[in-house]
PDB file of C-alpha atoms in Angstrom:
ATOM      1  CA  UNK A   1     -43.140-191.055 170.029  1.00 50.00           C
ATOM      2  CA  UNK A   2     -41.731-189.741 166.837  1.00 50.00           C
ATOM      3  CA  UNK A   3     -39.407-192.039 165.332  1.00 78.00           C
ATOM      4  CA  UNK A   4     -36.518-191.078 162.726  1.00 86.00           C
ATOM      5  CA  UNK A   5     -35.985-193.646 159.940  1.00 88.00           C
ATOM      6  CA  UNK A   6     -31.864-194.190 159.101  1.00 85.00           C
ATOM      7  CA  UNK A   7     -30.659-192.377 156.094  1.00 89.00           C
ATOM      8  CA  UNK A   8     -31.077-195.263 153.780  1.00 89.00           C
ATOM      9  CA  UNK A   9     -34.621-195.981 154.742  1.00 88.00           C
ATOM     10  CA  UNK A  10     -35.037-192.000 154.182  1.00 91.00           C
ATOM     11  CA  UNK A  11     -33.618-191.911 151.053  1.00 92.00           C
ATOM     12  CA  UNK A  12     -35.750-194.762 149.922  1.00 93.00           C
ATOM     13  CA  UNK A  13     -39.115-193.318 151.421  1.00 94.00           C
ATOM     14  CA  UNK A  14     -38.146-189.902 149.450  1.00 94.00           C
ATOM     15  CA  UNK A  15     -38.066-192.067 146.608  1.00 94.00           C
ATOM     16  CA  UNK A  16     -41.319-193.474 146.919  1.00 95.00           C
ATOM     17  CA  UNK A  17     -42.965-190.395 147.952  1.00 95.00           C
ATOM     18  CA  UNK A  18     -42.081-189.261 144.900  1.00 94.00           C
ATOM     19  CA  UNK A  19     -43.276-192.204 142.974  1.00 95.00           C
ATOM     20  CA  UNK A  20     -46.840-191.126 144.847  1.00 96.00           C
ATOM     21  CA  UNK A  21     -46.852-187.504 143.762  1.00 96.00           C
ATOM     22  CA  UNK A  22     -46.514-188.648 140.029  1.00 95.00           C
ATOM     23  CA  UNK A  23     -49.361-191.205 140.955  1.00 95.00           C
ATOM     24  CA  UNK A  24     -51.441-188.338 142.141  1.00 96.00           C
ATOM     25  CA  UNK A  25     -50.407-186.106 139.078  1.00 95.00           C
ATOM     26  CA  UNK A  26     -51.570-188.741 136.294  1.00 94.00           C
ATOM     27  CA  UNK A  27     -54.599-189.348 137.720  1.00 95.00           C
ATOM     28  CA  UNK A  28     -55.756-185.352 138.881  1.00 95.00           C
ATOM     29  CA  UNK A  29     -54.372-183.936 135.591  1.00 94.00           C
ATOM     30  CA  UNK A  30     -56.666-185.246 133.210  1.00 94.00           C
ATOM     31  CA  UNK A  31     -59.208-184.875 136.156  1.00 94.00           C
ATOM     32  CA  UNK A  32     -58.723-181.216 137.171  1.00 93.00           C
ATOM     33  CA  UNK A  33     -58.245-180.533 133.208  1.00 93.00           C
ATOM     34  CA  UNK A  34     -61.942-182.075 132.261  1.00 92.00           C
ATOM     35  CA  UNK A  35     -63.339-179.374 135.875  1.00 92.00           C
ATOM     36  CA  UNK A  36     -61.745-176.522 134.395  1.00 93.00           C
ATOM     37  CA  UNK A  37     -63.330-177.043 130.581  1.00 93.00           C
ATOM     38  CA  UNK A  38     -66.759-177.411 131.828  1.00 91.00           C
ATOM     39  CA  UNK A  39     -66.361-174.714 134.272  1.00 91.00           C
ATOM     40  CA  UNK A  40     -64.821-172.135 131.648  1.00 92.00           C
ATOM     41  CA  UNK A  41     -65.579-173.522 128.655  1.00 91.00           C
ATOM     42  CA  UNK A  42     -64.438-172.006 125.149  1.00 86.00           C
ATOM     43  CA  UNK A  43     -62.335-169.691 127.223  1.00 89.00           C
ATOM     44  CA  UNK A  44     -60.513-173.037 129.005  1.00 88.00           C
ATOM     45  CA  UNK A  45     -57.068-172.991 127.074  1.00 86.00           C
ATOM     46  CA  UNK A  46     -56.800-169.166 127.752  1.00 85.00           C
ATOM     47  CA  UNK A  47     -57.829-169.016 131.422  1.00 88.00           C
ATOM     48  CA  UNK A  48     -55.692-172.046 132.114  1.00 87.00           C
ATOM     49  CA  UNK A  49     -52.429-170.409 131.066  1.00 85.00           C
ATOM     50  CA  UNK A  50     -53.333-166.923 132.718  1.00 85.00           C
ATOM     51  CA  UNK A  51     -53.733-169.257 135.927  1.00 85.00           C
ATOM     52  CA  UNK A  52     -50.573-171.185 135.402  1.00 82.00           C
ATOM     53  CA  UNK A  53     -48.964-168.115 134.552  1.00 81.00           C
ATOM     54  CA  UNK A  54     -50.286-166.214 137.650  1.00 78.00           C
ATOM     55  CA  UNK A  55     -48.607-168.964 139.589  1.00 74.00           C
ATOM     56  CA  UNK A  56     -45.222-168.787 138.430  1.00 73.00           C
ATOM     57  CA  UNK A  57     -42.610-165.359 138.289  1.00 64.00           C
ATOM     58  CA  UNK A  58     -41.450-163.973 135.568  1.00 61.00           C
ATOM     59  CA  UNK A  59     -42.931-165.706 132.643  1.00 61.00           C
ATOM     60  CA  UNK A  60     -44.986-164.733 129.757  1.00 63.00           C
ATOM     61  CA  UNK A  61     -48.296-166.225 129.098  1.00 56.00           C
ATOM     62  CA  UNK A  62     -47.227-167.208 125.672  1.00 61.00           C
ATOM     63  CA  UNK A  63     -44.132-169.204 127.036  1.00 60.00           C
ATOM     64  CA  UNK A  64     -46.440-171.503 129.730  1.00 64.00           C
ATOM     65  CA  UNK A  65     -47.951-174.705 128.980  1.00 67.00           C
ATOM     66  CA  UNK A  66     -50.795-176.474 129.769  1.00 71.00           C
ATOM     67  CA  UNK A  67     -49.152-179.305 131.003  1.00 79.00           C
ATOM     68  CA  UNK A  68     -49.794-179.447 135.315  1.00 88.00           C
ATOM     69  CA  UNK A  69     -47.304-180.969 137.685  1.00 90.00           C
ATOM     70  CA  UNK A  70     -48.342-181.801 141.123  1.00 92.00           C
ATOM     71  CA  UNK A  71     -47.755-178.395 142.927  1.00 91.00           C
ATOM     72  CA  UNK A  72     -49.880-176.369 140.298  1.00 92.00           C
ATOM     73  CA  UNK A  73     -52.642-179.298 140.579  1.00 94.00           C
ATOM     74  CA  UNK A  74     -52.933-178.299 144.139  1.00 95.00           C
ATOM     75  CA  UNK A  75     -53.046-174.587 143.785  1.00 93.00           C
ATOM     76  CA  UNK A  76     -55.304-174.489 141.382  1.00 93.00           C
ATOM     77  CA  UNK A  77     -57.748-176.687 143.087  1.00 94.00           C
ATOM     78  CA  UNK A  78     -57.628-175.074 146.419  1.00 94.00           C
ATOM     79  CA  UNK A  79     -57.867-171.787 144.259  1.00 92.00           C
ATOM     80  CA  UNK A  80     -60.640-172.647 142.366  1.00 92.00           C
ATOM     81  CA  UNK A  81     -62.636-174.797 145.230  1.00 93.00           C
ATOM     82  CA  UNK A  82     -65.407-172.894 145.359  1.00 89.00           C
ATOM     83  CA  UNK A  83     -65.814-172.513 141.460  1.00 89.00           C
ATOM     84  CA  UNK A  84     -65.528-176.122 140.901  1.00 90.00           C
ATOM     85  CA  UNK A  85     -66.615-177.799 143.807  1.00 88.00           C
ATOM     86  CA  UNK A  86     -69.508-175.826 145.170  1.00 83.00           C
ATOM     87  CA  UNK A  87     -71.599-177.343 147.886  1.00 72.00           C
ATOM     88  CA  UNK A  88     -74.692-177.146 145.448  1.00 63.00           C
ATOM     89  CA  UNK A  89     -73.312-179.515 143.077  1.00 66.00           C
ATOM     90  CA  UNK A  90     -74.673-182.971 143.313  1.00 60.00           C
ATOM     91  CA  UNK A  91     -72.808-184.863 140.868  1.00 64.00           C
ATOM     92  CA  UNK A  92     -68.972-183.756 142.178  1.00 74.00           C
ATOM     93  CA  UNK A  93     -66.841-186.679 143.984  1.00 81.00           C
ATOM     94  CA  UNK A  94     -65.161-184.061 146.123  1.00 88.00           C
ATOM     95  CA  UNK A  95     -66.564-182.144 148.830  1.00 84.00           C
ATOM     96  CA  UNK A  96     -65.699-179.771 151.508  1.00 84.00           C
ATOM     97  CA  UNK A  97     -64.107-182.522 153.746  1.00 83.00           C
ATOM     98  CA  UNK A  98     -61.514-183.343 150.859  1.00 91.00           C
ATOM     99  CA  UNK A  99     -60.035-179.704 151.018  1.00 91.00           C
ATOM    100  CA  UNK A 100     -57.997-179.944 153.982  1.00 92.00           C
ATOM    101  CA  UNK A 101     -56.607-183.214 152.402  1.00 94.00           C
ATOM    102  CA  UNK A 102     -55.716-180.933 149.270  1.00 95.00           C
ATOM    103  CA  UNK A 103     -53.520-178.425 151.724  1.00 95.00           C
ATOM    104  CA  UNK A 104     -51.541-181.281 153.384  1.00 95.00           C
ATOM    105  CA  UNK A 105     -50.629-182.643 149.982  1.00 95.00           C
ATOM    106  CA  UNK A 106     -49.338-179.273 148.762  1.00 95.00           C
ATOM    107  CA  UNK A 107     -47.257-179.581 152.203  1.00 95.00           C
ATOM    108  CA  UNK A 108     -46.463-183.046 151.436  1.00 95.00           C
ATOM    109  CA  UNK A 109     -45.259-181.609 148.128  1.00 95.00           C
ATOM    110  CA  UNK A 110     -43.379-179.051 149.499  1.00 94.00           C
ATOM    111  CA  UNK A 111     -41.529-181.250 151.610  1.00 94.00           C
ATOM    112  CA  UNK A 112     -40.871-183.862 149.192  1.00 95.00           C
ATOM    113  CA  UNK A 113     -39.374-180.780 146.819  1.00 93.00           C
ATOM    114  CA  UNK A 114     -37.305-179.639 149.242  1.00 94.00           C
ATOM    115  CA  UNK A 115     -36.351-183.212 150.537  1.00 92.00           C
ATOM    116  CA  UNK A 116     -37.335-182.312 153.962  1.00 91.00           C
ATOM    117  CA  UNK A 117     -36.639-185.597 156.339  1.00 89.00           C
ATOM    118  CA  UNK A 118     -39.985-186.639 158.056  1.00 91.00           C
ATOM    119  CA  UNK A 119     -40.232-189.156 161.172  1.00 90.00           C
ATOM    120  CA  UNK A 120     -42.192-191.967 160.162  1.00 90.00           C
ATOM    121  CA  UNK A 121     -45.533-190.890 161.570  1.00 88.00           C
ATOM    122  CA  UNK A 122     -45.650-187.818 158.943  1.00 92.00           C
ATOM    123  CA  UNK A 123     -44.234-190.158 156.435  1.00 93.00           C
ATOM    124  CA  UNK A 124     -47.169-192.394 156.989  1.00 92.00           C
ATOM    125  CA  UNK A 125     -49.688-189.213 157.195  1.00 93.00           C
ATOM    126  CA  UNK A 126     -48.316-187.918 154.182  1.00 95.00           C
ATOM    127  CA  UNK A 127     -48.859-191.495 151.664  1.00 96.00           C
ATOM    128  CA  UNK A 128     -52.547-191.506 153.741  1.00 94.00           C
ATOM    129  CA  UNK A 129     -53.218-188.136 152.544  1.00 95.00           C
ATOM    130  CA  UNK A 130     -52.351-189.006 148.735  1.00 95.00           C
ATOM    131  CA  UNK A 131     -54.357-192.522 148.718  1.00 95.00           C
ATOM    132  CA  UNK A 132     -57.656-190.885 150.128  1.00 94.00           C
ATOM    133  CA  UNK A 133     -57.232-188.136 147.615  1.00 95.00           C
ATOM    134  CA  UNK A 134     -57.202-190.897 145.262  1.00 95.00           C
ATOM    135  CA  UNK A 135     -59.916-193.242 146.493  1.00 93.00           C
ATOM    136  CA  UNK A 136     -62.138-189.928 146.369  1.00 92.00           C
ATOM    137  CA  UNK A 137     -62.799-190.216 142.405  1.00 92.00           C
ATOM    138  CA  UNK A 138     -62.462-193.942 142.268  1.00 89.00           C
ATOM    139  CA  UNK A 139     -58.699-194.256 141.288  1.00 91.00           C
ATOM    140  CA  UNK A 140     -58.611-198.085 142.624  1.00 90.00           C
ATOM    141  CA  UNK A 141     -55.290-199.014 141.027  1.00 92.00           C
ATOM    142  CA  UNK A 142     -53.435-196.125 142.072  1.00 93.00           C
ATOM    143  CA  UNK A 143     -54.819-196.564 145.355  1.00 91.00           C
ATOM    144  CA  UNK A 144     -53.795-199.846 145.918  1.00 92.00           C
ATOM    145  CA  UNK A 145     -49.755-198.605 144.977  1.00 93.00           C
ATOM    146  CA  UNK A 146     -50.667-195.685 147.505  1.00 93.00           C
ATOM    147  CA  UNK A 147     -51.362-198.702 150.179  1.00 91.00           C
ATOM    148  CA  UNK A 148     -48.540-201.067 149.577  1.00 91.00           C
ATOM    149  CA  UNK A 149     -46.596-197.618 150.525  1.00 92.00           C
ATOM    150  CA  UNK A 150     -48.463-197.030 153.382  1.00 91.00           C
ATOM    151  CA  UNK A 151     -47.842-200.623 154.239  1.00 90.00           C
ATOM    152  CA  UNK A 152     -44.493-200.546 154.151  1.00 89.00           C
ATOM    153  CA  UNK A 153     -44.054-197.611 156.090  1.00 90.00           C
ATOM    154  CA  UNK A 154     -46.146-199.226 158.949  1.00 86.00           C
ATOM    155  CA  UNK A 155     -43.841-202.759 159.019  1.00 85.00           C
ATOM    156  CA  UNK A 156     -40.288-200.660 158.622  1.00 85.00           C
ATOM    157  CA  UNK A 157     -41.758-198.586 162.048  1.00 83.00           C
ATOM    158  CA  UNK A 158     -42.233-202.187 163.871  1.00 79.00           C
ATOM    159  CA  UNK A 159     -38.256-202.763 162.510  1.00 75.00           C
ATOM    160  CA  UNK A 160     -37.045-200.063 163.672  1.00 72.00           C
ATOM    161  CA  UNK A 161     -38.529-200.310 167.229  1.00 69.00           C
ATOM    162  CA  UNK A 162     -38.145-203.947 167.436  1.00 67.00           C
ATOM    163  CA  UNK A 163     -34.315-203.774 166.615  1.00 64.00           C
ATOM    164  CA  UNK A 164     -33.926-200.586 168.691  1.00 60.00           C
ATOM    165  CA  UNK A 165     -32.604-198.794 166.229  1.00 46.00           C
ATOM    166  CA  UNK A 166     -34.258-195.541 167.074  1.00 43.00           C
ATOM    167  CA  UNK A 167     -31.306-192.604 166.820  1.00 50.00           C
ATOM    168  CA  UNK A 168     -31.317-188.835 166.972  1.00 46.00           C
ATOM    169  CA  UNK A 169     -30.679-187.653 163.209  1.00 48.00           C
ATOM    170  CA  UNK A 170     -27.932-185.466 165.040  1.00 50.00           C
ATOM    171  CA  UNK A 171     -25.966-188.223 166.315  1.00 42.00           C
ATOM    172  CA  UNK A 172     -22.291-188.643 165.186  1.00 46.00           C
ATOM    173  CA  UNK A 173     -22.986-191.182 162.086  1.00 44.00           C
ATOM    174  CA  UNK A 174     -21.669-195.015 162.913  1.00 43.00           C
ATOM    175  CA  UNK A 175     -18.785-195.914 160.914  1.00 46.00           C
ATOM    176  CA  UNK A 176     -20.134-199.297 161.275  1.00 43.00           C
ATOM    177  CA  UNK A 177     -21.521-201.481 158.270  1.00 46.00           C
ATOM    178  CA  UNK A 178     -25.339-201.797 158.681  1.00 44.00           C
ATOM    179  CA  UNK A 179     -26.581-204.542 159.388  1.00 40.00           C
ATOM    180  CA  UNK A 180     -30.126-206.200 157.837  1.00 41.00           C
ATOM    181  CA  UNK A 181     -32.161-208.108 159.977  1.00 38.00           C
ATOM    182  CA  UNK A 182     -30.891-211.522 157.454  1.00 38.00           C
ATOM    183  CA  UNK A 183     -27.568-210.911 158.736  1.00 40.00           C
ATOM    184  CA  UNK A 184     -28.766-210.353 162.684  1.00 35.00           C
ATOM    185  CA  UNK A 185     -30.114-214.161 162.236  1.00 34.00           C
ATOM    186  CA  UNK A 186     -26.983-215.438 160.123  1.00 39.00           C
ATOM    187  CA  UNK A 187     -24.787-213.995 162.947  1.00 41.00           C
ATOM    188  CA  UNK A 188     -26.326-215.347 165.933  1.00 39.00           C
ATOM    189  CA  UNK A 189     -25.112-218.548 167.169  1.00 39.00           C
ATOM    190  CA  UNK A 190     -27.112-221.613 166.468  1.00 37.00           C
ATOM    191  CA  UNK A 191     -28.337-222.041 170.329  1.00 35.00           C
ATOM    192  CA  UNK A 192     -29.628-218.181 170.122  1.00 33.00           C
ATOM    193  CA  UNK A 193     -32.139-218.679 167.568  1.00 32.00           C
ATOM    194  CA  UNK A 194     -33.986-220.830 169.446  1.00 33.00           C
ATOM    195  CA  UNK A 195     -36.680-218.781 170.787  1.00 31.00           C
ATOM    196  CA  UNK A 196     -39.355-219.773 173.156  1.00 33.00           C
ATOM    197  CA  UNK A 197     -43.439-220.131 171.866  1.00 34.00           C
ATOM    198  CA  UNK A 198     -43.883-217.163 174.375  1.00 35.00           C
ATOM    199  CA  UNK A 199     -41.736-214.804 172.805  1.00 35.00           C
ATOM    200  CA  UNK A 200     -44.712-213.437 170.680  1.00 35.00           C
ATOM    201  CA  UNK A 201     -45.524-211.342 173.729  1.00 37.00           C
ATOM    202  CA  UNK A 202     -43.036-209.011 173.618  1.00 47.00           C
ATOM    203  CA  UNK A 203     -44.773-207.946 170.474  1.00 52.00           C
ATOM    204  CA  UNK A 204     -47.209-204.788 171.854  1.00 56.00           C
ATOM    205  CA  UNK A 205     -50.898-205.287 170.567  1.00 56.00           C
ATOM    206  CA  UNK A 206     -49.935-202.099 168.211  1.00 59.00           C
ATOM    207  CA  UNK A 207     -47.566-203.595 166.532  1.00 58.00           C
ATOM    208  CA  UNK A 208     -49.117-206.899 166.160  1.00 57.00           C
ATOM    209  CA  UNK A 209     -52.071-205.064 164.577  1.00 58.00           C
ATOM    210  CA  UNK A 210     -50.211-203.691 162.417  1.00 60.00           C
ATOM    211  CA  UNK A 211     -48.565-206.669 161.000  1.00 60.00           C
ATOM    212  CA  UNK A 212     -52.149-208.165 160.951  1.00 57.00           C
ATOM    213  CA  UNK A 213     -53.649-205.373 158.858  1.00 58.00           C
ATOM    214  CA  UNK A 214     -50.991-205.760 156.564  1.00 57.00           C
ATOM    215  CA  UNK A 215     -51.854-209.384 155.962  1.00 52.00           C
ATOM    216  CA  UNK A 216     -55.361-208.868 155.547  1.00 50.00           C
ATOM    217  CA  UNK A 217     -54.550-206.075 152.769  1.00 48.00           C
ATOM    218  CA  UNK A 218     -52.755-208.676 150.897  1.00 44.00           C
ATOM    219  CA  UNK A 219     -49.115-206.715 151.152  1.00 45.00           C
ATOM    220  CA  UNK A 220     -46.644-209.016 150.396  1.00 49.00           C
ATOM    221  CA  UNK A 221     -43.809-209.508 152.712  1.00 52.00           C
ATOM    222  CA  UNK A 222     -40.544-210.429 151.615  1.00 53.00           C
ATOM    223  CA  UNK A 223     -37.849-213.342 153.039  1.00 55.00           C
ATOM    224  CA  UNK A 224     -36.194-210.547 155.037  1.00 55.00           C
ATOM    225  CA  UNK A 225     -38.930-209.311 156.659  1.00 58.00           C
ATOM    226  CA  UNK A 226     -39.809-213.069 157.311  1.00 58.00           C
ATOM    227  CA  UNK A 227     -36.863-213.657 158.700  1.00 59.00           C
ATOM    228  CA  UNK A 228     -37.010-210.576 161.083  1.00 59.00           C
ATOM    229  CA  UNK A 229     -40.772-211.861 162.544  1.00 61.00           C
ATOM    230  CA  UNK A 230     -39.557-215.049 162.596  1.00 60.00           C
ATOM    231  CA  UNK A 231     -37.347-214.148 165.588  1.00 59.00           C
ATOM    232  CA  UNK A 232     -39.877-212.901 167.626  1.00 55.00           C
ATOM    233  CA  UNK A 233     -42.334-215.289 166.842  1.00 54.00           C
ATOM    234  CA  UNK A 234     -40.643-218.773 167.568  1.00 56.00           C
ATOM    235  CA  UNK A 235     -40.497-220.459 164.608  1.00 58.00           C
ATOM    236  CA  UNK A 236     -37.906-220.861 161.881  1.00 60.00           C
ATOM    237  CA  UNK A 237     -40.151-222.269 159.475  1.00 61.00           C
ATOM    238  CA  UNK A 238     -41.061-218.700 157.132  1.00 58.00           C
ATOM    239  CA  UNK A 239     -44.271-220.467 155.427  1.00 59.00           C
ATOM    240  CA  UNK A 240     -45.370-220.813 159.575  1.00 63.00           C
ATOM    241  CA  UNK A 241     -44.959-216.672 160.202  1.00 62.00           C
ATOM    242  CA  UNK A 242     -47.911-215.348 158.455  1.00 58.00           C
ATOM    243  CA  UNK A 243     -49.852-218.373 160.379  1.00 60.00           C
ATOM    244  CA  UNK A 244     -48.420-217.738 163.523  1.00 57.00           C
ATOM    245  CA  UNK A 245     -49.351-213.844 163.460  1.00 56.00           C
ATOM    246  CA  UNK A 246     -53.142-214.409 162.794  1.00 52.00           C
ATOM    247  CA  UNK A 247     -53.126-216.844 165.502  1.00 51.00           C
ATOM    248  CA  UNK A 248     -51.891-214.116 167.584  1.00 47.00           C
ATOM    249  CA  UNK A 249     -53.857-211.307 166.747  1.00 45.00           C
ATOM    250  CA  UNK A 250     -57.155-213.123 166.775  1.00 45.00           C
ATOM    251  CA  UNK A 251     -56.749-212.083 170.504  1.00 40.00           C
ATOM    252  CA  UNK A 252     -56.815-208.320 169.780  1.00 37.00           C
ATOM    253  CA  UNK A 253     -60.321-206.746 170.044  1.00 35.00           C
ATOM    254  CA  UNK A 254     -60.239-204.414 166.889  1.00 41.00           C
ATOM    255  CA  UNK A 255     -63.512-202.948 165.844  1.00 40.00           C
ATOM    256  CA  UNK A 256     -63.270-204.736 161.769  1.00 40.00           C
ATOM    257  CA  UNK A 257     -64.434-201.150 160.769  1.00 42.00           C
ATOM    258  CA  UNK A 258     -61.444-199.498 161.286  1.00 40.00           C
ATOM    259  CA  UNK A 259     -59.132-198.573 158.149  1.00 44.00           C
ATOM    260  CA  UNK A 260     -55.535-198.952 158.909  1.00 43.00           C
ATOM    261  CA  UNK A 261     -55.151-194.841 159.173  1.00 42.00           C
ATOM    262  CA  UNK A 262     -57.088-195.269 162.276  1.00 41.00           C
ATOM    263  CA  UNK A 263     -55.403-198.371 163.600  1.00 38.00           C
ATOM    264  CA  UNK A 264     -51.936-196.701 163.243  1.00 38.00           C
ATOM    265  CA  UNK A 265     -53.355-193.752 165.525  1.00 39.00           C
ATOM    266  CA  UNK A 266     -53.974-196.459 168.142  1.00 36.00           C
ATOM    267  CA  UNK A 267     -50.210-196.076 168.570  1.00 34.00           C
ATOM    268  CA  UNK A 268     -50.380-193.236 170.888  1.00 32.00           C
ATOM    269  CA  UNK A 269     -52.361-195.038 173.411  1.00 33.00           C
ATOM    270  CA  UNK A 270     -50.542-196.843 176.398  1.00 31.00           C
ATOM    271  CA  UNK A 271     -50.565-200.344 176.405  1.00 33.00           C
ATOM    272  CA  UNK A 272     -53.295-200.777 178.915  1.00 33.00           C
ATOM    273  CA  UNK A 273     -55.741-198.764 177.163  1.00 35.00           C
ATOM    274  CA  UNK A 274     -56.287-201.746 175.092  1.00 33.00           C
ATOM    275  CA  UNK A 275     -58.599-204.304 175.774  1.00 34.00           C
ATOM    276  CA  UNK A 276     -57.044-208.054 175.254  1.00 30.00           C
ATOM    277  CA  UNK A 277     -58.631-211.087 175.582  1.00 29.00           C
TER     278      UNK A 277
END
């Protein structure tokens, strides 16, 4: 099921998309930059601008620069794969499987420049695609921003189909105020936020493995999103929610192997594909 995020939660995911491409730029600049010199060598400077010239229309090889943004950082490795990264080198960190990742980050590029709305399971794919490019030469801090990202992506797709706010994008826009999940608790009468210990189980095993993976990353959730899980878990003590979740999911079967990539994939099995104590 693909699911639309609200216009807000777009906006704010373009955002931080963006935030990932310049990620991905400061780290594969200087990277890419150090390939081409030892692959060129005194000719680097000269070769580089004929190539960043060659990429671009109308402009003089005298009038580009040196200096790469993220869309030249992917054509020029996928144009240069073979050069750079051939399957007889030994000491390279990328190999052939890490090409197809380069591609869909040019299209994650593409759509990001042309501020293409995604549904959150290509808006997931997309920060995936930019942390394992990444975590493939060892760029640990900028993967860990790449997987708070991730991470939030994963709990705002458990909002949204917890609050049933899933719309068509086309739908006449509500000239109603939105309304946070804070202000769902503040407006419900006293009686209606008590919620029985049972209540976990309307939670799917999906979605409580994805609040469970999120714990174990270390992503920190904040007072809103407490207050959210703490309607569905029972309990309207906050410090109790992140408790109260591990309890729960310590009844999912979940091979510890699997990265949370593959967990979120579980999605598009039914329910009772998966095994439960």
């Amino acid at each position: 099921m693909n699911t639309m995020p609200s216009p807000d939660t777009s906006r704010k995911i373009h955002s931080m998309l963006g935030n990932a491409l310049m990620l991905f730029n400061n780290v594969y600049e200087p990277f890419l930059k150090g390939e081409l010199k030892r692959f060129w060598g005194e000719e680097y400077e000269v070769n580089l601008k004929i190539s960043v010239r060659d990429q671009k229309r109308n402009v003089k090889v005298k009038e580009v620069t040196t200096e790469l943004d993220s869309q030249m950082i992917f054509n020029l490795i996928i144009q240069y794969w073979e050069e750079l990264f051939p399957r007889t080198k030994l000491d390279t960190k990328l190999n052939l499987n890490h090409k197809s990742y380069f591609h869909e980050g040019r299209a994650v590029r593409n759509n990001w420049a042309h501020q293409t709305v995604l549904s959150y399971e290509d808006y997931y794919r997309a920060f995936d695609t930019i942390e394992r490019l990444l975590m493939a030469i060892e760029a640990k801090e900028q993967q860990l921003e790449l997987e708070k990202m991730r991470h939030y992506i994963l709990f705002k797709y458990a909002n949204r189909v917890k609050m049933g706010t899933n719309k068509p994008t086309n739908a006449t826009p509500s000239t109603t105020t939105p309304v946070t999940p804070v202000e769902v608790v503040k407006q419900q009468p006293k009686q209606a936020q008590t919620i029985d210990q049972d209540s976990y189980t309307k939670w799917t095993p999906q979605e409580l493995q994805t609040l469970s993976d999120c714990f174990q990353k270390d992503f920190q959730l904040t007072d809103e999103m407490l207050e959210f899980l703490a309607q569905h878990i029972g309990t309207k003590n906050l410090q109790q929610v992140k408790a109260k979740i591990c309890q729960i999911t310590r009844t999912l079967i979940v091979d510890p192997n699997l990265r949370s990539g593959d967990i979120w994939r579980l999605t598009t099995r039914s329910n009772s594909e998966m095994d439960i104590e």
